[in-house]
């Protein structure tokens, strides 16, 4: 039960931070008459038909500024740790060139011979 209540509270906080403009608009619409009578800057100029929209716009700007301040705080509180590692390099030893070492290895001699292929193969003869 405690886990569900905690999850619900965290979800409500998350939603409230993302929908602050919506909540400001809902509060404005619910209390529009009271806002018009007490907080409206243009109540002396009734021909403008402000109806408290000036107060609503101030609240929206204030909510946007609060969001910007929270984002700036999040950026300051975030500690970035960069991990740099040199790329792994696999170096092979340089090849050793052997020069004039013909005496170290005996020459290849082809000692096998076969006369069988010579007896079977007969080139074609031209008919004149």
CSV table of C-alpha atoms in Angstrom, one decimal:
chain,number,residue,atom,x,y,z
A,1,UNK,CA,0.0,0.0,0.0
A,2,UNK,CA,2.8,2.4,0.9
A,3,UNK,CA,4.6,1.7,-2.5
A,4,UNK,CA,1.4,2.5,-4.4
A,5,UNK,CA,0.9,5.7,-2.5
A,6,UNK,CA,4.5,6.8,-3.0
A,7,UNK,CA,4.3,5.9,-6.7
A,8,UNK,CA,1.0,7.9,-7.0
A,9,UNK,CA,2.6,11.0,-5.3
A,10,UNK,CA,5.7,10.8,-7.5
A,11,UNK,CA,3.5,10.6,-10.6
A,12,UNK,CA,1.4,13.6,-9.5
A,13,UNK,CA,4.5,15.7,-8.9
A,14,UNK,CA,5.9,14.7,-12.3
A,15,UNK,CA,2.7,15.6,-14.0
A,16,UNK,CA,2.3,18.9,-12.1
A,17,UNK,CA,5.7,20.0,-13.2
A,18,UNK,CA,5.0,19.3,-16.8
A,19,UNK,CA,1.5,20.7,-16.9
A,20,UNK,CA,2.1,23.9,-14.9
A,21,UNK,CA,0.6,26.1,-17.7
A,22,UNK,CA,-2.5,23.9,-17.9
A,23,UNK,CA,-3.0,24.2,-14.1
A,24,UNK,CA,-2.6,28.0,-14.3
A,25,UNK,CA,-5.2,28.1,-17.1
A,26,UNK,CA,-7.6,25.9,-15.1
A,27,UNK,CA,-7.2,28.0,-12.0
A,28,UNK,CA,-7.8,31.1,-14.1
A,29,UNK,CA,-11.0,29.8,-15.6
A,30,UNK,CA,-12.2,28.6,-12.2
A,31,UNK,CA,-11.6,31.9,-10.6
A,32,UNK,CA,-12.0,34.3,-13.5
A,33,UNK,CA,-14.7,36.4,-11.9
A,34,UNK,CA,-12.7,36.9,-8.7
A,35,UNK,CA,-9.5,37.6,-10.6
A,36,UNK,CA,-11.3,40.2,-12.8
A,37,UNK,CA,-12.7,42.0,-9.8
A,38,UNK,CA,-9.6,42.0,-7.6
A,39,UNK,CA,-6.4,41.5,-9.7
A,40,UNK,CA,-7.2,42.9,-13.2
A,41,UNK,CA,-5.1,45.9,-14.2
A,42,UNK,CA,-7.6,47.1,-16.8
A,43,UNK,CA,-10.8,47.0,-14.7
A,44,UNK,CA,-11.2,50.8,-15.1
A,45,UNK,CA,-11.1,50.4,-18.9
A,46,UNK,CA,-14.0,48.0,-19.4
A,47,UNK,CA,-14.1,48.5,-23.2
A,48,UNK,CA,-10.9,46.4,-23.5
A,49,UNK,CA,-12.8,43.3,-22.3
A,50,UNK,CA,-9.7,42.1,-20.5
A,51,UNK,CA,-11.6,40.0,-18.0
A,52,UNK,CA,-8.4,39.1,-16.1
A,53,UNK,CA,-6.4,37.9,-19.1
A,54,UNK,CA,-3.6,40.3,-18.2
A,55,UNK,CA,-3.2,38.6,-14.8
A,56,UNK,CA,-3.4,35.2,-16.5
A,57,UNK,CA,-0.5,36.2,-18.9
A,58,UNK,CA,1.6,37.3,-15.9
A,59,UNK,CA,1.1,33.9,-14.3
A,60,UNK,CA,2.0,32.1,-17.5
A,61,UNK,CA,5.2,34.1,-17.8
A,62,UNK,CA,6.0,33.4,-14.2
A,63,UNK,CA,5.5,29.7,-14.7
A,64,UNK,CA,7.8,29.8,-17.7
A,65,UNK,CA,10.5,31.6,-15.7
A,66,UNK,CA,10.2,29.0,-12.9
A,67,UNK,CA,10.6,26.2,-15.5
A,68,UNK,CA,13.7,28.0,-16.8
A,69,UNK,CA,15.2,28.4,-13.3
A,70,UNK,CA,14.6,24.8,-12.5
A,71,UNK,CA,16.2,23.7,-15.8
A,72,UNK,CA,19.2,25.9,-15.0
A,73,UNK,CA,19.4,24.4,-11.5
A,74,UNK,CA,19.3,20.9,-13.0
A,75,UNK,CA,22.1,21.8,-15.3
A,76,UNK,CA,24.2,23.1,-12.4
A,77,UNK,CA,23.5,20.1,-10.2
A,78,UNK,CA,24.3,17.6,-12.9
A,79,UNK,CA,27.9,16.5,-12.6
A,80,UNK,CA,29.3,15.2,-15.8
A,81,UNK,CA,32.2,12.8,-15.5
A,82,UNK,CA,34.0,12.2,-18.7
A,83,UNK,CA,36.0,9.1,-19.1
A,84,UNK,CA,38.7,9.2,-21.7
A,85,UNK,CA,40.8,6.2,-22.6
A,86,UNK,CA,43.5,6.0,-25.2
A,87,UNK,CA,42.5,3.6,-28.0
A,88,UNK,CA,44.1,0.2,-27.7
A,89,UNK,CA,46.9,-0.2,-30.3
A,90,UNK,CA,48.2,-3.6,-31.1
A,91,UNK,CA,51.7,-3.3,-32.5
A,92,UNK,CA,53.4,-6.2,-34.3
A,93,UNK,CA,57.1,-6.3,-34.4
A,94,UNK,CA,58.6,-5.0,-37.6
A,95,UNK,CA,59.5,-7.8,-40.1
A,96,UNK,CA,63.1,-8.7,-40.4
A,97,UNK,CA,64.4,-8.7,-44.0
A,98,UNK,CA,66.8,-11.5,-44.8
A,99,UNK,CA,69.2,-10.6,-47.6
A,100,UNK,CA,71.5,-13.0,-49.4
A,101,UNK,CA,70.7,-16.0,-47.3
A,102,UNK,CA,70.4,-18.4,-50.3
A,103,UNK,CA,73.0,-20.6,-48.7
A,104,UNK,CA,70.8,-21.3,-45.6
A,105,UNK,CA,68.1,-23.0,-47.6
A,106,UNK,CA,68.8,-25.7,-50.2
A,107,UNK,CA,67.5,-25.0,-53.6
A,108,UNK,CA,64.3,-26.8,-54.7
A,109,UNK,CA,65.0,-29.6,-57.1
A,110,UNK,CA,62.2,-31.3,-58.9
A,111,UNK,CA,63.4,-34.9,-59.1
A,112,UNK,CA,60.2,-36.6,-60.1
A,113,UNK,CA,59.7,-37.6,-63.7
A,114,UNK,CA,57.1,-39.5,-65.5
A,115,UNK,CA,57.1,-40.8,-69.0
A,116,UNK,CA,53.5,-41.9,-68.9
A,117,UNK,CA,52.0,-38.6,-70.0
A,118,UNK,CA,54.3,-38.5,-73.0
A,119,UNK,CA,53.1,-41.8,-74.3
A,120,UNK,CA,49.5,-40.9,-74.1
A,121,UNK,CA,49.5,-37.4,-75.4
A,122,UNK,CA,49.8,-37.1,-79.2
A,123,UNK,CA,49.2,-33.8,-80.8
A,124,UNK,CA,46.7,-33.7,-83.7
A,125,UNK,CA,48.0,-34.0,-87.2
A,126,UNK,CA,47.0,-31.7,-90.0
A,127,UNK,CA,45.3,-33.0,-92.9
A,128,UNK,CA,46.7,-31.5,-96.1
